[in-house]
XYZ file of C-alpha atoms in Angstrom:
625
model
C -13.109 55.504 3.564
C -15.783 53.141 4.355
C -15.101 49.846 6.317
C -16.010 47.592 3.324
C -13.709 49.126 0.614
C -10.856 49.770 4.058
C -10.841 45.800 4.720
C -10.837 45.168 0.644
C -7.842 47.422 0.122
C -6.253 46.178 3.078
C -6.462 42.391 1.741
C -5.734 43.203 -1.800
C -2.407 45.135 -0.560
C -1.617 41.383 1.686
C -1.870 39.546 -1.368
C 0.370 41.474 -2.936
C 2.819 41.342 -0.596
C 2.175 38.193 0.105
C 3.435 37.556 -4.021
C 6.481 39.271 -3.638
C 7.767 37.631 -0.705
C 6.849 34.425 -2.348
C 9.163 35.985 -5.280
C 11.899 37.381 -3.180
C 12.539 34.077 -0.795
C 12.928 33.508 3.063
C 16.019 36.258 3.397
C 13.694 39.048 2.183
C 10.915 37.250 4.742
C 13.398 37.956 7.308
C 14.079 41.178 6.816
C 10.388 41.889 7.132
C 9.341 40.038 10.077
C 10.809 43.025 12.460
C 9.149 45.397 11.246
C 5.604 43.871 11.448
C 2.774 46.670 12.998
C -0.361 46.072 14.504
C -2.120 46.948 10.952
C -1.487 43.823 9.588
C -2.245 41.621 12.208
C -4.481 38.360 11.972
C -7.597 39.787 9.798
C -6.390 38.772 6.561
C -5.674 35.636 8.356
C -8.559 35.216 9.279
C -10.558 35.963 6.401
C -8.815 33.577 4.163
C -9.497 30.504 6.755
C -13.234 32.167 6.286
C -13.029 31.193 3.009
C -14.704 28.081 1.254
C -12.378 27.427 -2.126
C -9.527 28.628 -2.872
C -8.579 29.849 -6.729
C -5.740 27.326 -8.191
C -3.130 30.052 -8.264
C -4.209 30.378 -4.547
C -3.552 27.101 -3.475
C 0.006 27.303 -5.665
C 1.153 30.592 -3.703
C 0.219 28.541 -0.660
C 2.704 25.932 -1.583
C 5.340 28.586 -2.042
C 4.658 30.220 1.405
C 5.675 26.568 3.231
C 8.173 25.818 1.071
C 9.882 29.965 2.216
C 8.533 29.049 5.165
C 10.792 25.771 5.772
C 13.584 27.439 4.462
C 13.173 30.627 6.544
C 13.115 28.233 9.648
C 16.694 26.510 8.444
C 17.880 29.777 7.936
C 17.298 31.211 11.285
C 18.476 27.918 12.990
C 21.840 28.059 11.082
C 22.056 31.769 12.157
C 21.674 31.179 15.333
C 23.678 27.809 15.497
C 21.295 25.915 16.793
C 19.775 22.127 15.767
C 16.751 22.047 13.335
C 13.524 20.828 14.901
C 12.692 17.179 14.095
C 10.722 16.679 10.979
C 6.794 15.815 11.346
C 5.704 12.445 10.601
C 4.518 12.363 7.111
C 3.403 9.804 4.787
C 5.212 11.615 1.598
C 9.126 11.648 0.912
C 8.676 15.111 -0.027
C 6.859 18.435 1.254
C 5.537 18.893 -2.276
C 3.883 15.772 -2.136
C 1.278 16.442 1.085
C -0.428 19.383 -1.483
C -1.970 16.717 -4.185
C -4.521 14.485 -1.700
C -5.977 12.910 -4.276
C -3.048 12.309 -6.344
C -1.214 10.448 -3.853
C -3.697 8.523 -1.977
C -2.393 5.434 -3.446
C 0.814 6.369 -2.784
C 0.362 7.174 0.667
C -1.634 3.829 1.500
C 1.694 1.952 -0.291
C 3.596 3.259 2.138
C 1.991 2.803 5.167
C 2.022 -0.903 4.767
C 5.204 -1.159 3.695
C 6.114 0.343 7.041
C 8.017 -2.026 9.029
C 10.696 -2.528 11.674
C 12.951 -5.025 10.347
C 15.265 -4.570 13.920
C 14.119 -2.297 16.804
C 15.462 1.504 16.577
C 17.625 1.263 19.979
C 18.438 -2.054 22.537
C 16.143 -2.777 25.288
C 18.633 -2.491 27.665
C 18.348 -0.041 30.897
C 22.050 1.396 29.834
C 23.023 2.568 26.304
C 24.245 -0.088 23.946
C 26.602 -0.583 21.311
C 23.797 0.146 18.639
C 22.373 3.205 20.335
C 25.554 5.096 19.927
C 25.694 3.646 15.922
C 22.067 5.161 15.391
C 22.922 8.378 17.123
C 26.118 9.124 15.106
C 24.364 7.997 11.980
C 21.269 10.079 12.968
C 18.810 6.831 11.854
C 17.328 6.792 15.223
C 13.508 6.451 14.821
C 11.817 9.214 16.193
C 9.161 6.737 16.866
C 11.010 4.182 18.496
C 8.159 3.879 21.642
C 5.346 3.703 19.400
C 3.825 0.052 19.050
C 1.412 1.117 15.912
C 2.138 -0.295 13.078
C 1.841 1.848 9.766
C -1.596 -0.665 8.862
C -2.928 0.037 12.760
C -2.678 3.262 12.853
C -4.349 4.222 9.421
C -6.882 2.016 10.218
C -7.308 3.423 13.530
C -7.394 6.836 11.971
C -9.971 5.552 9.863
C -12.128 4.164 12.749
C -12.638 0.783 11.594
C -9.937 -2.687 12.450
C -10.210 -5.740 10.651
C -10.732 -8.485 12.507
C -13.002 -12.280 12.461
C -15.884 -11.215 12.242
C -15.760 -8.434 9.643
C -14.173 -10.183 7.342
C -16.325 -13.224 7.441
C -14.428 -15.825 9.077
C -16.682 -16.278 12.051
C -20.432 -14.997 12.725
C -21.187 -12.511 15.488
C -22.909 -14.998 17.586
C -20.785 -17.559 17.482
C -17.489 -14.998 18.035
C -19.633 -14.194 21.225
C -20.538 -17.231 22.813
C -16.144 -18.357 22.134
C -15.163 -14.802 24.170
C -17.669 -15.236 26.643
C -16.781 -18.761 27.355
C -13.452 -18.132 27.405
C -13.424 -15.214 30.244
C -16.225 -17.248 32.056
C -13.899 -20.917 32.186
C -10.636 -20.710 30.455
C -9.222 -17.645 31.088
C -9.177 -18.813 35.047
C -6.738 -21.496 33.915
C -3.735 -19.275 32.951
C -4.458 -16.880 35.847
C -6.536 -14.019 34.398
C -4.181 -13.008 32.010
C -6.947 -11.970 29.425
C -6.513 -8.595 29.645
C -8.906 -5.515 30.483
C -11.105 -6.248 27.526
C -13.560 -9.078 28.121
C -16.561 -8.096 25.631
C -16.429 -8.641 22.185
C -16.855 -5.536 21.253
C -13.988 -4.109 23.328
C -11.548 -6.558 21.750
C -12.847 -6.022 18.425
C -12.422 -2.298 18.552
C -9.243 -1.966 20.411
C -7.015 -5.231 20.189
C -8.550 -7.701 17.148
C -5.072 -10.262 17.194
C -6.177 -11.237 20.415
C -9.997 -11.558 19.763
C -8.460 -14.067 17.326
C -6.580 -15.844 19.643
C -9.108 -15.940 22.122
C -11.754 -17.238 19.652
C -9.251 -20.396 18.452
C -8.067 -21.279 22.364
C -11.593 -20.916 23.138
C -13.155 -23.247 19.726
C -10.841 -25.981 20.789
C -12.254 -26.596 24.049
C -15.463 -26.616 22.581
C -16.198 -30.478 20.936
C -19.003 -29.033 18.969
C -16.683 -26.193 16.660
C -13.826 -28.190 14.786
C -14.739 -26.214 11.577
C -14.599 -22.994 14.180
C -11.370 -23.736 15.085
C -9.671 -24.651 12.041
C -10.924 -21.303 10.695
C -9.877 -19.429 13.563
C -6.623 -20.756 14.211
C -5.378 -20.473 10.100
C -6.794 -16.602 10.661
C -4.896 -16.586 13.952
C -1.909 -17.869 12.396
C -1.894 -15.654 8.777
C -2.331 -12.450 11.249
C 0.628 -13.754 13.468
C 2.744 -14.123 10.061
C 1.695 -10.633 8.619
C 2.756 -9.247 11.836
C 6.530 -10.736 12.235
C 8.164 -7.252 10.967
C 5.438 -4.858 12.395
C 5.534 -3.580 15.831
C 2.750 -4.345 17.956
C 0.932 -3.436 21.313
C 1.140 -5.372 24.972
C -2.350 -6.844 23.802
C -0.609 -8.444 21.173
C 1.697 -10.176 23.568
C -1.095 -10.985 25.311
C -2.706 -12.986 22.803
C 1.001 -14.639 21.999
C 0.912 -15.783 25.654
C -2.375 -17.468 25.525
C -1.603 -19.401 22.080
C 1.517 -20.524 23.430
C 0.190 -22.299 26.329
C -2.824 -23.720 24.325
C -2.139 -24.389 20.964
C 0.582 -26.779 20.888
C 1.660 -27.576 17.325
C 3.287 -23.939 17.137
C 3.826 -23.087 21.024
C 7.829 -22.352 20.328
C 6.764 -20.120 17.700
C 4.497 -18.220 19.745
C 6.293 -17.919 22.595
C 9.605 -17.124 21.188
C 7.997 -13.964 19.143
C 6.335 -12.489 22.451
C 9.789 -12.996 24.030
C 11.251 -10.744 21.697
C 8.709 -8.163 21.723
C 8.632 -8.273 25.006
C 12.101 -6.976 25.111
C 11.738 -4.950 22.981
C 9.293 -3.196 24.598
C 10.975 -3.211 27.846
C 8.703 -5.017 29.457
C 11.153 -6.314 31.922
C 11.328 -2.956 33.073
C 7.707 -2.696 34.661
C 9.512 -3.893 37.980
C 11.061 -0.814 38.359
C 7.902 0.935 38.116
C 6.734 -1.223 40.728
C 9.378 -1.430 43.373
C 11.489 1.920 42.682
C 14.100 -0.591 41.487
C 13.991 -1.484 45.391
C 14.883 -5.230 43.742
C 18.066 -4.059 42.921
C 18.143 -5.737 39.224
C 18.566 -2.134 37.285
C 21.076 0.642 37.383
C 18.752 2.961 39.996
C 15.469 4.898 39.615
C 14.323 4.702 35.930
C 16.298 7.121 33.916
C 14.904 6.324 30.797
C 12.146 6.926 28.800
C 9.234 4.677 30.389
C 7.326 2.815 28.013
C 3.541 4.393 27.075
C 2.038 1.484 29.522
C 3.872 2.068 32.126
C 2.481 5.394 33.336
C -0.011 4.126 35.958
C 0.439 1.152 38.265
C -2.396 -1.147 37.030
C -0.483 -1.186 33.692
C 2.626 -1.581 34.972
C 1.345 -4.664 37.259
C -0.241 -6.154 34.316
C 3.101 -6.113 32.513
C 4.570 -7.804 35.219
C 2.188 -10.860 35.562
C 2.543 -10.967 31.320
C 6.260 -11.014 31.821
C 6.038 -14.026 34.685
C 3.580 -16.011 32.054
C 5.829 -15.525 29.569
C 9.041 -16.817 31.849
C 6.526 -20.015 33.031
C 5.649 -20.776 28.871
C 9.703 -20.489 28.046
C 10.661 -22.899 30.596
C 7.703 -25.107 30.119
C 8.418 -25.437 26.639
C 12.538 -25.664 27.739
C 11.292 -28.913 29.648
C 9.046 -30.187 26.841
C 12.073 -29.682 24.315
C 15.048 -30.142 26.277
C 16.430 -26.950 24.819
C 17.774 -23.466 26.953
C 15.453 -21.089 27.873
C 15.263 -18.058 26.469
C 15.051 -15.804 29.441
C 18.313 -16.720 30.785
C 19.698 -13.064 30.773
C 16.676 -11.879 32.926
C 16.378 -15.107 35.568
C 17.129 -12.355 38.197
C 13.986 -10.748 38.415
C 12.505 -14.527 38.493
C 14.445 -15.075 41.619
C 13.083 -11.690 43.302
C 9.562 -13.452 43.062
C 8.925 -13.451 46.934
C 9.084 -9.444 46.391
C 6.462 -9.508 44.281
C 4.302 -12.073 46.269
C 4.493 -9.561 49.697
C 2.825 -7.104 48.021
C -0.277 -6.126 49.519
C -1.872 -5.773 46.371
C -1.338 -9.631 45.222
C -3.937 -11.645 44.306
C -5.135 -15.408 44.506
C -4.059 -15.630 40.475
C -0.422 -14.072 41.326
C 0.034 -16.624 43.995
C -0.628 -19.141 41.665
C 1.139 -17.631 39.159
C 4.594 -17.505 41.244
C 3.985 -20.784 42.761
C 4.741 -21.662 39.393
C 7.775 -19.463 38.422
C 8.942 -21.170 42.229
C 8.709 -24.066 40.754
C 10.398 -23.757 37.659
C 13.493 -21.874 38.929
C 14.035 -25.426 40.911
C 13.597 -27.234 37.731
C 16.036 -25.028 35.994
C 18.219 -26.174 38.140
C 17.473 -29.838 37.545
C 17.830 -29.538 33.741
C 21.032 -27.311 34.197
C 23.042 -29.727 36.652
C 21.011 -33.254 35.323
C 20.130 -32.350 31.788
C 22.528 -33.043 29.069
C 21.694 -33.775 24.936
C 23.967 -36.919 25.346
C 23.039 -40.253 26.388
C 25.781 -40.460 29.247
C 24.603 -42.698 32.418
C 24.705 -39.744 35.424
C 28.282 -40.120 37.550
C 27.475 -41.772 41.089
C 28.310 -38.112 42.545
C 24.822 -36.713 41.751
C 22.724 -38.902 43.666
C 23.005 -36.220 46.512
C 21.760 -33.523 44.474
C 18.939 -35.593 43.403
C 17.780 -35.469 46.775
C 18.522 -31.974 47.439
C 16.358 -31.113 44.601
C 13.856 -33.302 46.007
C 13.888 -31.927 49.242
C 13.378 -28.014 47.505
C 10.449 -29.739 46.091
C 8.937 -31.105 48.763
C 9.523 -27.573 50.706
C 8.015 -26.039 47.257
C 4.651 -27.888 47.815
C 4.354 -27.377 51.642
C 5.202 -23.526 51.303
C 2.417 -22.998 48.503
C -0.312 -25.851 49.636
C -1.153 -23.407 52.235
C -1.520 -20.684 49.940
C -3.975 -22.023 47.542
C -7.331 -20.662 47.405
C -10.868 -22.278 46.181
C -11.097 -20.595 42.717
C -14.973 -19.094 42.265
C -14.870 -20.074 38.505
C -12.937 -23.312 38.027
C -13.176 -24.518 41.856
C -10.713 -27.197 43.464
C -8.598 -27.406 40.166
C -5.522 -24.710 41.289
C -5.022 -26.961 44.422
C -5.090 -29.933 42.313
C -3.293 -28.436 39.830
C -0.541 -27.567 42.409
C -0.567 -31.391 43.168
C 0.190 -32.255 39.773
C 2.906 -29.585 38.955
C 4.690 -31.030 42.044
C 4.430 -34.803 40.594
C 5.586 -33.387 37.439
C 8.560 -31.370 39.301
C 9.298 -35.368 40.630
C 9.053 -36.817 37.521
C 11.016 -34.686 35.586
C 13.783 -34.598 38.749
C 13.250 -38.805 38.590
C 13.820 -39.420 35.052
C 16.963 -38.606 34.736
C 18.970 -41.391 36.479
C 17.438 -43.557 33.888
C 19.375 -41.917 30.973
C 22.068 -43.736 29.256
C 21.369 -47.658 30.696
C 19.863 -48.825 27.758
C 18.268 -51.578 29.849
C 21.271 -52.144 31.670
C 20.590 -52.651 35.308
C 19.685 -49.589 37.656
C 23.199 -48.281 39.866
C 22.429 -49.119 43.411
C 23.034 -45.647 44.327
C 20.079 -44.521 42.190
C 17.306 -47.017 43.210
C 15.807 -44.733 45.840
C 15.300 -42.436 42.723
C 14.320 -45.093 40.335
C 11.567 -45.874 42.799
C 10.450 -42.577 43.296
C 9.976 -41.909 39.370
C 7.587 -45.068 39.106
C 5.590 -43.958 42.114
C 5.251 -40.281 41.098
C 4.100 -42.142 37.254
C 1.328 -43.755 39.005
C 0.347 -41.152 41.797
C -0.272 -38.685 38.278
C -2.337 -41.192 36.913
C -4.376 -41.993 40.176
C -4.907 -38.316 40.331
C -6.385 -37.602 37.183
C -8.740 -41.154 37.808
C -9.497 -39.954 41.459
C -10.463 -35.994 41.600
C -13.159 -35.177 39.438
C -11.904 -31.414 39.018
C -8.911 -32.800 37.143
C -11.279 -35.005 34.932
C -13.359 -31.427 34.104
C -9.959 -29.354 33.549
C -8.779 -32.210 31.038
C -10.211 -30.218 28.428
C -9.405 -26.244 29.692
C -5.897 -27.334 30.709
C -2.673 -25.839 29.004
C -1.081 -28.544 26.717
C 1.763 -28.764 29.292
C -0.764 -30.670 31.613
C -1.067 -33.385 28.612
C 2.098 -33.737 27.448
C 3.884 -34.308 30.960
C 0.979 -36.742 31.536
C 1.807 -38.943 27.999
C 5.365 -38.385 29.560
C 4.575 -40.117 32.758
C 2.198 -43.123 30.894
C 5.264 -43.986 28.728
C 7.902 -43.621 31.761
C 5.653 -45.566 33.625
C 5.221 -48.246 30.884
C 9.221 -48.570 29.783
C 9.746 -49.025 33.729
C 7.398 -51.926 33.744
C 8.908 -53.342 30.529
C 12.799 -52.894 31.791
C 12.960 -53.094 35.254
C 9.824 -54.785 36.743
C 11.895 -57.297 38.619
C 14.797 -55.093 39.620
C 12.154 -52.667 41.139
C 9.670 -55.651 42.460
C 6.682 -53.325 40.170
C 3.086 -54.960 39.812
C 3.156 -54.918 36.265
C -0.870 -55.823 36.616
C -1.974 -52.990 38.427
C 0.046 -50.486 36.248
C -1.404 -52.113 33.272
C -4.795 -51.678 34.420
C -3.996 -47.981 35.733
C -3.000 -46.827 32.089
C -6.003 -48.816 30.852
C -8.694 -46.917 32.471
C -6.848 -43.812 31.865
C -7.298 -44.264 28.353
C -10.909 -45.260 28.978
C -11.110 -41.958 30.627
C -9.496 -39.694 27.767
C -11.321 -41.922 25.410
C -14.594 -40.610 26.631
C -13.707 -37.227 27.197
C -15.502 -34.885 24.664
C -13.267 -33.075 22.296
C -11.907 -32.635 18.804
C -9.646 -34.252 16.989
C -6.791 -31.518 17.511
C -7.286 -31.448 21.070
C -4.116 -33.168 22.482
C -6.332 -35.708 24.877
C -7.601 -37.062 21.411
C -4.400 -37.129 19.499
C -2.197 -38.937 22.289
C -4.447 -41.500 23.260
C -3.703 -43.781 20.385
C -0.062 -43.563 21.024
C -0.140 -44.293 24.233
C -2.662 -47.076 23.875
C -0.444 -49.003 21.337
C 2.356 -48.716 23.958
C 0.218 -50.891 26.472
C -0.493 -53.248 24.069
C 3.307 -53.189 22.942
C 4.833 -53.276 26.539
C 2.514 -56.253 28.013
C 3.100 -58.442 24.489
C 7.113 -57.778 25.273
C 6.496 -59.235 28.839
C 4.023 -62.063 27.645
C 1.152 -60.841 30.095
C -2.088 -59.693 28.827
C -3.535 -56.580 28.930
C -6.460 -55.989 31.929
C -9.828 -54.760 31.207
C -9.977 -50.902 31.945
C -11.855 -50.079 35.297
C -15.125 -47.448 34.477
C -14.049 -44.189 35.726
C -15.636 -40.732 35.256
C -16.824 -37.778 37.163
C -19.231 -40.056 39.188
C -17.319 -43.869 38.868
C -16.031 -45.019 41.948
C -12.453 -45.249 43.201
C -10.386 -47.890 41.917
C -10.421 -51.153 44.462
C -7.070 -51.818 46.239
C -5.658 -48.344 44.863
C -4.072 -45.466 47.720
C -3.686 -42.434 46.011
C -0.570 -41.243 46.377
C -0.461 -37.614 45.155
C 2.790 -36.612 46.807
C 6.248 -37.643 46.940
C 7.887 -39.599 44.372
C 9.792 -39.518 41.093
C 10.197 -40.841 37.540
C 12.673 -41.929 34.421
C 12.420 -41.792 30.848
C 10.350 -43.248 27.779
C 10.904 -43.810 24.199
C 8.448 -43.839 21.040
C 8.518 -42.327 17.782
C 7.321 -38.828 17.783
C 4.199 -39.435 15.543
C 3.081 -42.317 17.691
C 3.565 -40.669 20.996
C 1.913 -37.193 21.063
C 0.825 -34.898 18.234
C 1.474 -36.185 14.926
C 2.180 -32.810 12.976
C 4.161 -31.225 15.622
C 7.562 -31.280 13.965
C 10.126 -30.662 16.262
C 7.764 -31.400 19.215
C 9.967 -33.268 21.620
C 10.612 -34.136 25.179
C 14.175 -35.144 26.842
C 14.841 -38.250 25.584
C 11.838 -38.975 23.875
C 12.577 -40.409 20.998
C 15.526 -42.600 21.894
C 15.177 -46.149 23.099
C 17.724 -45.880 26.103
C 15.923 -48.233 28.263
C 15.753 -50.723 25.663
């Protein structure tokens, strides 16, 4: 027979038995599948993939052989007692359904973003929870619990193309490129290099847009020229961050959670609090194991789980560390600011194990300064902890001696890490000066306390020494920021913790002045004319209105005026000061020691006046008065 009319007969004879078995179901499939012979074997297989079109009755037998094809593969798994293999990700509810690509397009786009995880699939923890046994024995586990795609990310990633500023017309190209670049080139040296690996635009635009958005509205409101920039940006930033509360999302996108928490003020809780919940989520507490073969002793051995996608090299894994010590430093900054728990309480143990992390010989000048800062904060904990309360209760006598043991771990804080500190190539002398201030912030906040509850009542002789030390450490923060020019360029590129613990220590300094000037033998004079040229200074400092220097200078400004009318003594004339003004005349700086109390002012007067909740310890309450 010749070969043409051989192959024909043989494919004619497959379809046909190909239509019967569709007829006769999977048991008659499985009664043929032994006795398969090397004369059937892959041509016709072949041939049909050769094929361009397929006739409709085709494409409806092909339909039939899955469907026999599924059931011939539940059959032999019952038979042989063994579990079914998990299903394929698909974006039907039924096999039927994948056959009609046009038809269900729609369909299939519907569901995709109405994808969402309205609770993660299993717990965080290292050990197997309560709710890891319920989703086995209810079989509901997600077999996708370690992806971080959403449904919308990963069609459009399928698709090649990501939404972001720029292509939908919120922002130009240009401009989108001069806010990244100076962002990596100034800003990004501020909060320690946490930017991430992508530093071009069009890295971030094709692989992680949420933060090119974030990065684009920190970066616009350091800039005094874009106010229309940033307001665009930041209600982009904002609708993405709202879009994305039920939607799992990458380490980039905790990333850019970070750096919006520590910049943008008015909705810093909000940030913050979502990347802390993410970030367990995503285990990213567990990157120390990665990096220490749990040699820190705060899991339950080597890693017996699943590790995380990012955690398979040790660059990724060290980058999920220094995210998860930023995100530690924003909770308790903003647990200071608000006077509230932190949220990492459950995980303070790998904050303590800090010096592990800082012998490594791969640490950096940015991890120093980054742990100087967790250091730091871990002492404060303490303070708010032991010192801190939500009522207005005077402190009992008995804690006068743990005032100065805290003072004493500060002081032994800020000799340990002066010697540490580096001259940064792209912002300079500011770390070291910044260490300065976080210590006379450490003092102040340690300080203020003993002033709680007197409502102008006299100061308890046993808490003088600290009543002293919280008006010095008040006016050593303001000589500072008149007397080093790097902290007059960092004024705008500074996290809003910077600004807020400086209004702090303006209004402490003020209510001190206006209570106990006499009791504490103060200069009301020279403190006057301190906060004057300090508001000279922010004043002139070039910014927008949303920048925090602009918005609490008013406020703090009609306190002055308020406080030196309630002692009968006029206010002094501000002393010039700038980048090249002269020291003040008759003025030591102090910079060091120290310590400070409390202030009162309502909200919208002191700070930012649409930040809500925004509040520090005390604040708002007139307890000096």
């Amino acid at each position: 027979m010749p070969k043409r009319k051989r192959e024909a007969v043989v494919e004619n004879g497959q379809n046909e038995s190909s239509s019967d078995q569709g007829q006769k179901g999977g048991q008659n499939l499985v009664e043929v599948l032994p006795g398969i012979t090397r004369k059937i074997t892959a041509c016709a297989a072949c041939r049909k993939n050769k094929r361009m079109a397929l006739p409709a009755s085709d494409v409806v037998a092909g339909a039939c052989h899955v469907t026999n094809l599924h059931d011939t593969l539940d059959m032999l798994c019952q038979h042989l007692g063994v579990e079914g293999p998990k299903a394929l990700r698909s974006m039907g509810h039924d096999r039927e359904g994948s056959y009609a690509p046009a038809d269900n397009d729609q369909n299939r786009t519907q569901q995709e973003e109405e994808g969402c995880e309205v609770s993660p699939p299993e717990s965080p923890s290292a050990v197997q929870a309560p709710i890891d046994t319920f989703l086995d024995i209810t079989k509901i586990r997600s077999p996708h619990s370690h992806s971080i795609d959403s449904p919308a990310s990963a069609r459009a990633s399928r698709s090649g193309t990501r939404s972001d500023l720029i292509s939908r017309g919120i922002i130009s190209a240009t401009i989108a490129e001069r806010l990244v670049h100076h962002y990596f080139a100034r800003l990004d040296h501020y909060l320690y290099g946490i930017g991430g690996e992508y530093q071009g635009l069009e890295q971030l635009r094709a692989n992680a847009p949420i933060l090119l958005a974030a990065i684009c509205t920190v970066s616009a409101l350091h800039d005094p020229q874009e106010r229309a920039v940033y307001e665009a940006c930041n209600r982009e930033f904002r609708s993405l961050v709202a879009k994305s509360t039920f939607e799992k999302r990458d380490v980039d996108y905790i990333r850019a959670l970070c750096i919006s928490s520590f910049w943008l003020a008015d909705a810093s809780r909000i940030f913050c609090s979502d990347a802390i919940r993410r970030a367990a989520d995503m285990r990213l507490h567990r990157s120390f194991d990665a990096l220490f073969d749990d040699r820190t002793g705060f899991g339950s051995g080597p890693m017996q789980s699943v590790p995380s996608p990012s955690m398979q090299s040790l660059s990724a894994a060290t980058d999920r560390v220094r995210l998860w010590y930023l995100l530690f430093v924003c909770d308790q900054h903003l647990s200071i600011l608000h006077n509230r728990d932190s949220l990492l309480r459950s995980e303070k143990g790998i904050a303590v194990g800090w010096e592990l992390y800082l012998h490594r010989s791969e640490t950096t000048e940015s991890d120093v300064r980054i742990l100087s800062q967790v250091s730091l904060l871990l002492i404060m904990g303490q303070v708010r902890d032991v010192l801190g309360s939500d009522n207005q209760t005077p402190l009992p006598p008995a804690l006068a001696s743990q005032i100065l043991n805290y003072s004493r771990q500060l002081d032994k804080w800020y000799a340990k890490f002066s010697a540490l500190f580096v001259t940064n190539a792209f912002i300079g002398e500011f770390p070291k000066r910044g260490l300065q201030l976080h210590y006379q912030f450490g003092k102040l906040y340690l300080g203020h306390q003993v002033f709680k509850g007197l409502h102008g009542r006299p100061i308890p002789p046993h808490f003088l020494s600290a009543a002293t030390m919280a008006h010095d450490t008040a006016v050593s923060i303001f000589e500072m920021i008149l007397g080093e020019p790097e902290l007059q360029e960092g004024l705008v590129g500074m996290p809003h913790y910077f600004h807020v613990m400086i209004a702090f220590a303006g209004h402490l300094l003020l209510e001190i002045c206006q209570n106990y000037y006499e009791q504490l033998a103060i200069k009301i004079q020279d403190d006057f004319q301190l906060i004057n040229s300090a508001l000279n200074l922010f004043r002139n400092t070039q910014c927008i209105p949303q920048h925090p220097i602009w918005r609490m200078a008013p406020g703090l400004n009609r306190k002055l005026h308020d406080c030196a009318g309630s002692i009968g003594v006029p206010v002094p004339s501000a002393v010039p000061v700038g980048l090249n003004a002269q020291a003040i005349p008759g003025q030591e700086a102090l910079y060091y020691p120290p310590v400070p109390a409390d202030a009162s002012q309502p909200l919208d007067e002191l700070l930012f006046t649409d930040f809500g909740e925004f509040n520090f310890p005390d604040l708002t309450s007139n307890f000096m008065t």
